[in-house]
Amino acid sequence: MPGTSPTKTPGRAILARLTDAGVWLGMALLAMMAVLIVLQVAARNFMDLGLPWADELARFSSIGMVFVAIPALAGRQVMVAVTMLPDMAKPKPRQFMILLADLATLAFAALMLWSFAEFLPRAGKFLTPALRVPNWVYYSLALTGSLFLCAVALHRVCGALRRRDPSAAFHDYRDETGQST
């Protein structure tokens, strides 16, 4: 595309927006989880009342928060990593090590998707104990996050194979004027 740098492609901007939405959803889930836990503790201590639905919903929020935020971390290249060896390496071996890490992330995401494909058709129809929602609803955010992680890792691997800088984070999809690119 004219005027588009090699690291700013339409696919990259779409992934950046989707992962940003995941971060915002993750923050909302974190807030909901905190409120539910405080509510549950208060109900137990002050009213001698257990709230199993609050515990289950807080667990749903926790699982969802992790899975919807991970693609943004992978795309921004801020996941927990030991970078001493790549940081000391020359550019070509460094790019190969980053590609290898991205391939491992892609393999993990593909394994998660395969696991969901095996697990959800059988277990998805059963209801959760307290909320009485199907398991496929309960694990929907984990599945969504795994799909986005796979897309982010695949985008990074394809970019590295096209000789683009694999260390470039894609979270900045706006130019200097604040316009989307």
C-alpha atoms as a printed R data frame, in Angstrom:
    type eleno elety resid chain resno       x       y      z
1   ATOM     1    CA   MET     A     1   0.000   0.000  0.000
2   ATOM     2    CA   PRO     A     2   1.349   3.475 -0.758
3   ATOM     3    CA   GLY     A     3   2.441   5.389  2.299
4   ATOM     4    CA   THR     A     4   2.276   2.313  4.507
5   ATOM     5    CA   SER     A     5   5.437   1.256  6.252
6   ATOM     6    CA   PRO     A     6   6.298  -2.453  6.247
7   ATOM     7    CA   THR     A     7   5.160  -2.756  9.852
8   ATOM     8    CA   LYS     A     8   1.861  -0.867  9.453
9   ATOM     9    CA   THR     A     9  -0.480  -3.032  7.420
10  ATOM    10    CA   PRO     A    10  -4.280  -3.242  7.514
11  ATOM    11    CA   GLY     A    11  -4.087  -6.687  9.144
12  ATOM    12    CA   ARG     A    12  -1.777  -5.299 11.779
13  ATOM    13    CA   ALA     A    13  -4.178  -2.412 12.533
14  ATOM    14    CA   ILE     A    14  -7.137  -4.792 12.816
15  ATOM    15    CA   LEU     A    15  -5.220  -7.071 15.167
16  ATOM    16    CA   ALA     A    16  -4.106  -4.064 17.194
17  ATOM    17    CA   ARG     A    17  -7.690  -2.871 17.578
18  ATOM    18    CA   LEU     A    18  -8.922  -6.345 18.515
19  ATOM    19    CA   THR     A    19  -6.196  -6.821 21.088
20  ATOM    20    CA   ASP     A    20  -6.838  -3.336 22.485
21  ATOM    21    CA   ALA     A    21 -10.490  -4.331 22.867
22  ATOM    22    CA   GLY     A    22  -9.262  -7.422 24.691
23  ATOM    23    CA   VAL     A    23  -7.291  -5.245 27.093
24  ATOM    24    CA   TRP     A    24 -10.356  -3.094 27.813
25  ATOM    25    CA   LEU     A    25 -12.517  -6.176 28.266
26  ATOM    26    CA   GLY     A    26  -9.850  -7.638 30.546
27  ATOM    27    CA   MET     A    27  -9.880  -4.487 32.683
28  ATOM    28    CA   ALA     A    28 -13.688  -4.654 32.937
29  ATOM    29    CA   LEU     A    29 -13.464  -8.320 33.924
30  ATOM    30    CA   LEU     A    30 -10.840  -7.470 36.553
31  ATOM    31    CA   ALA     A    31 -13.119  -4.803 38.021
32  ATOM    32    CA   MET     A    32 -16.064  -7.195 37.995
33  ATOM    33    CA   MET     A    33 -13.964  -9.880 39.656
34  ATOM    34    CA   ALA     A    34 -12.869  -7.483 42.396
35  ATOM    35    CA   VAL     A    35 -16.452  -6.365 43.063
36  ATOM    36    CA   LEU     A    36 -17.672  -9.967 43.183
37  ATOM    37    CA   ILE     A    37 -14.955 -11.042 45.592
38  ATOM    38    CA   VAL     A    38 -15.636  -8.104 47.927
39  ATOM    39    CA   LEU     A    39 -19.363  -8.842 47.718
40  ATOM    40    CA   GLN     A    40 -18.762 -12.489 48.508
41  ATOM    41    CA   VAL     A    41 -16.496 -11.746 51.484
42  ATOM    42    CA   ALA     A    42 -18.950  -9.160 52.827
43  ATOM    43    CA   ALA     A    43 -21.888 -11.561 52.435
44  ATOM    44    CA   ARG     A    44 -20.023 -14.308 54.286
45  ATOM    45    CA   ASN     A    45 -18.706 -12.132 57.106
46  ATOM    46    CA   PHE     A    46 -21.630  -9.802 57.704
47  ATOM    47    CA   MET     A    47 -24.679 -11.816 56.667
48  ATOM    48    CA   ASP     A    48 -23.415 -15.397 57.091
49  ATOM    49    CA   LEU     A    49 -24.460 -15.979 53.483
50  ATOM    50    CA   GLY     A    50 -22.590 -17.885 50.776
51  ATOM    51    CA   LEU     A    51 -22.836 -16.705 47.185
52  ATOM    52    CA   PRO     A    52 -21.790 -19.614 44.946
53  ATOM    53    CA   TRP     A    53 -22.871 -17.709 41.832
54  ATOM    54    CA   ALA     A    54 -20.485 -14.864 42.747
55  ATOM    55    CA   ASP     A    55 -17.598 -17.309 43.122
56  ATOM    56    CA   GLU     A    56 -18.355 -18.885 39.748
57  ATOM    57    CA   LEU     A    57 -18.747 -15.513 38.034
58  ATOM    58    CA   ALA     A    58 -15.484 -14.271 39.590
59  ATOM    59    CA   ARG     A    59 -13.730 -17.397 38.291
60  ATOM    60    CA   PHE     A    60 -15.237 -16.768 34.828
61  ATOM    61    CA   SER     A    61 -13.921 -13.185 34.999
62  ATOM    62    CA   SER     A    62 -10.469 -14.374 36.026
63  ATOM    63    CA   ILE     A    63 -10.203 -16.963 33.248
64  ATOM    64    CA   GLY     A    64 -11.595 -14.542 30.667
65  ATOM    65    CA   MET     A    65  -9.350 -11.682 31.767
66  ATOM    66    CA   VAL     A    66  -6.204 -13.747 31.287
67  ATOM    67    CA   PHE     A    67  -7.151 -15.147 27.896
68  ATOM    68    CA   VAL     A    68  -8.434 -11.919 26.320
69  ATOM    69    CA   ALA     A    69  -5.375  -9.928 27.453
70  ATOM    70    CA   ILE     A    70  -2.683 -12.395 26.342
71  ATOM    71    CA   PRO     A    71  -2.945 -11.580 22.593
72  ATOM    72    CA   ALA     A    72  -2.188  -7.916 23.341
73  ATOM    73    CA   LEU     A    73   0.850  -8.932 25.376
74  ATOM    74    CA   ALA     A    74   2.086 -11.168 22.568
75  ATOM    75    CA   GLY     A    75   1.533  -8.475 19.940
76  ATOM    76    CA   ARG     A    76   3.257  -5.832 22.021
77  ATOM    77    CA   GLN     A    77   6.039  -8.301 22.802
78  ATOM    78    CA   VAL     A    78   5.747  -7.718 26.539
79  ATOM    79    CA   MET     A    79   5.036 -11.244 27.677
80  ATOM    80    CA   VAL     A    80   7.365 -12.600 30.329
81  ATOM    81    CA   ALA     A    81  10.566 -13.485 28.536
82  ATOM    82    CA   VAL     A    82  14.211 -14.078 29.249
83  ATOM    83    CA   THR     A    83  15.922 -11.951 26.636
84  ATOM    84    CA   MET     A    84  19.525 -12.024 27.803
85  ATOM    85    CA   LEU     A    85  20.682 -14.304 24.990
86  ATOM    86    CA   PRO     A    86  18.761 -12.581 22.153
87  ATOM    87    CA   ASP     A    87  19.838  -9.174 23.458
88  ATOM    88    CA   MET     A    88  23.512 -10.227 23.278
89  ATOM    89    CA   ALA     A    89  23.179 -11.866 19.851
90  ATOM    90    CA   LYS     A    90  23.916 -10.297 16.507
91  ATOM    91    CA   PRO     A    91  20.873  -9.212 14.436
92  ATOM    92    CA   LYS     A    92  20.444 -12.384 12.317
93  ATOM    93    CA   PRO     A    93  20.625 -14.899 15.219
94  ATOM    94    CA   ARG     A    94  18.447 -12.549 17.288
95  ATOM    95    CA   GLN     A    95  15.769 -12.500 14.584
96  ATOM    96    CA   PHE     A    96  15.944 -16.302 14.387
97  ATOM    97    CA   MET     A    97  15.490 -16.614 18.182
98  ATOM    98    CA   ILE     A    98  12.497 -14.264 18.101
99  ATOM    99    CA   LEU     A    99  11.026 -16.239 15.188
100 ATOM   100    CA   LEU     A   100  11.531 -19.445 17.163
101 ATOM   101    CA   ALA     A   101   9.734 -17.931 20.173
102 ATOM   102    CA   ASP     A   102   6.871 -16.766 17.944
103 ATOM   103    CA   LEU     A   103   6.645 -20.250 16.411
104 ATOM   104    CA   ALA     A   104   6.432 -21.719 19.920
105 ATOM   105    CA   THR     A   105   3.635 -19.252 20.762
106 ATOM   106    CA   LEU     A   106   1.831 -20.212 17.550
107 ATOM   107    CA   ALA     A   107   2.202 -23.917 18.395
108 ATOM   108    CA   PHE     A   108   0.822 -23.290 21.891
109 ATOM   109    CA   ALA     A   109  -2.158 -21.352 20.525
110 ATOM   110    CA   ALA     A   110  -2.843 -24.062 17.929
111 ATOM   111    CA   LEU     A   111  -2.680 -26.708 20.662
112 ATOM   112    CA   MET     A   112  -5.151 -24.715 22.750
113 ATOM   113    CA   LEU     A   113  -7.535 -24.423 19.792
114 ATOM   114    CA   TRP     A   114  -7.249 -28.142 19.105
115 ATOM   115    CA   SER     A   115  -7.930 -28.824 22.804
116 ATOM   116    CA   PHE     A   116 -11.046 -26.664 22.684
117 ATOM   117    CA   ALA     A   117 -12.170 -28.480 19.520
118 ATOM   118    CA   GLU     A   118 -11.869 -31.782 21.376
119 ATOM   119    CA   PHE     A   119 -13.263 -30.607 24.728
120 ATOM   120    CA   LEU     A   120 -16.161 -28.270 23.975
121 ATOM   121    CA   PRO     A   121 -18.304 -30.515 21.752
122 ATOM   122    CA   ARG     A   122 -18.536 -33.046 24.587
123 ATOM   123    CA   ALA     A   123 -18.442 -30.854 27.683
124 ATOM   124    CA   GLY     A   124 -19.935 -27.669 26.235
125 ATOM   125    CA   LYS     A   125 -23.499 -28.829 26.672
126 ATOM   126    CA   PHE     A   126 -23.211 -29.388 30.435
127 ATOM   127    CA   LEU     A   127 -24.231 -26.573 32.772
128 ATOM   128    CA   THR     A   128 -22.067 -24.892 35.366
129 ATOM   129    CA   PRO     A   129 -23.107 -25.692 38.948
130 ATOM   130    CA   ALA     A   130 -24.114 -22.259 40.252
131 ATOM   131    CA   LEU     A   131 -24.945 -20.072 37.249
132 ATOM   132    CA   ARG     A   132 -26.453 -22.912 35.210
133 ATOM   133    CA   VAL     A   133 -24.928 -21.694 31.939
134 ATOM   134    CA   PRO     A   134 -23.514 -24.098 29.347
135 ATOM   135    CA   ASN     A   135 -19.770 -24.740 29.588
136 ATOM   136    CA   TRP     A   136 -19.312 -23.404 26.046
137 ATOM   137    CA   VAL     A   137 -20.417 -19.978 27.354
138 ATOM   138    CA   TYR     A   138 -18.149 -20.307 30.376
139 ATOM   139    CA   TYR     A   139 -15.104 -21.029 28.185
140 ATOM   140    CA   SER     A   140 -16.028 -18.669 25.327
141 ATOM   141    CA   LEU     A   141 -13.588 -15.946 26.376
142 ATOM   142    CA   ALA     A   142 -10.748 -18.465 26.657
143 ATOM   143    CA   LEU     A   143 -11.554 -19.740 23.172
144 ATOM   144    CA   THR     A   144 -11.745 -16.198 21.797
145 ATOM   145    CA   GLY     A   145  -8.440 -15.258 23.404
146 ATOM   146    CA   SER     A   146  -6.801 -18.395 21.994
147 ATOM   147    CA   LEU     A   147  -8.078 -17.544 18.506
148 ATOM   148    CA   PHE     A   148  -6.668 -14.012 18.756
149 ATOM   149    CA   LEU     A   149  -3.363 -15.284 20.174
150 ATOM   150    CA   CYS     A   150  -3.093 -17.650 17.218
151 ATOM   151    CA   ALA     A   151  -3.804 -14.770 14.816
152 ATOM   152    CA   VAL     A   152  -1.224 -12.508 16.483
153 ATOM   153    CA   ALA     A   153   1.449 -15.218 16.518
154 ATOM   154    CA   LEU     A   154   0.701 -16.134 12.891
155 ATOM   155    CA   HIS     A   155   0.939 -12.454 11.893
156 ATOM   156    CA   ARG     A   156   4.292 -12.132 13.658
157 ATOM   157    CA   VAL     A   157   5.652 -15.334 12.092
158 ATOM   158    CA   CYS     A   158   4.503 -14.298  8.597
159 ATOM   159    CA   GLY     A   159   6.045 -10.870  9.104
160 ATOM   160    CA   ALA     A   160   9.344 -12.376 10.209
161 ATOM   161    CA   LEU     A   161   9.367 -14.726  7.212
162 ATOM   162    CA   ARG     A   162   8.833 -11.671  4.962
163 ATOM   163    CA   ARG     A   163  11.942 -10.161  6.570
164 ATOM   164    CA   ARG     A   164  10.048  -7.599  8.630
165 ATOM   165    CA   ASP     A   165  11.418  -6.690 12.025
166 ATOM   166    CA   PRO     A   166   9.969  -9.345 14.355
167 ATOM   167    CA   SER     A   167  10.682  -7.211 17.393
168 ATOM   168    CA   ALA     A   168   8.376  -4.377 16.296
169 ATOM   169    CA   ALA     A   169   5.309  -4.210 18.513
170 ATOM   170    CA   PHE     A   170   2.044  -3.488 16.720
171 ATOM   171    CA   HIS     A   171   0.132  -1.710 19.448
172 ATOM   172    CA   ASP     A   172   0.643   1.709 17.888
173 ATOM   173    CA   TYR     A   173  -1.742   1.825 14.954
174 ATOM   174    CA   ARG     A   174  -2.168   5.598 15.026
175 ATOM   175    CA   ASP     A   175   0.087   8.130 13.365
176 ATOM   176    CA   GLU     A   176   1.433  11.347 14.902
177 ATOM   177    CA   THR     A   177  -1.897  13.144 14.353
178 ATOM   178    CA   GLY     A   178  -3.882  10.477 16.191
179 ATOM   179    CA   GLN     A   179  -5.461   9.150 12.986
180 ATOM   180    CA   SER     A   180  -5.780   5.400 12.506
181 ATOM   181    CA   THR     A   181  -3.421   3.956  9.930
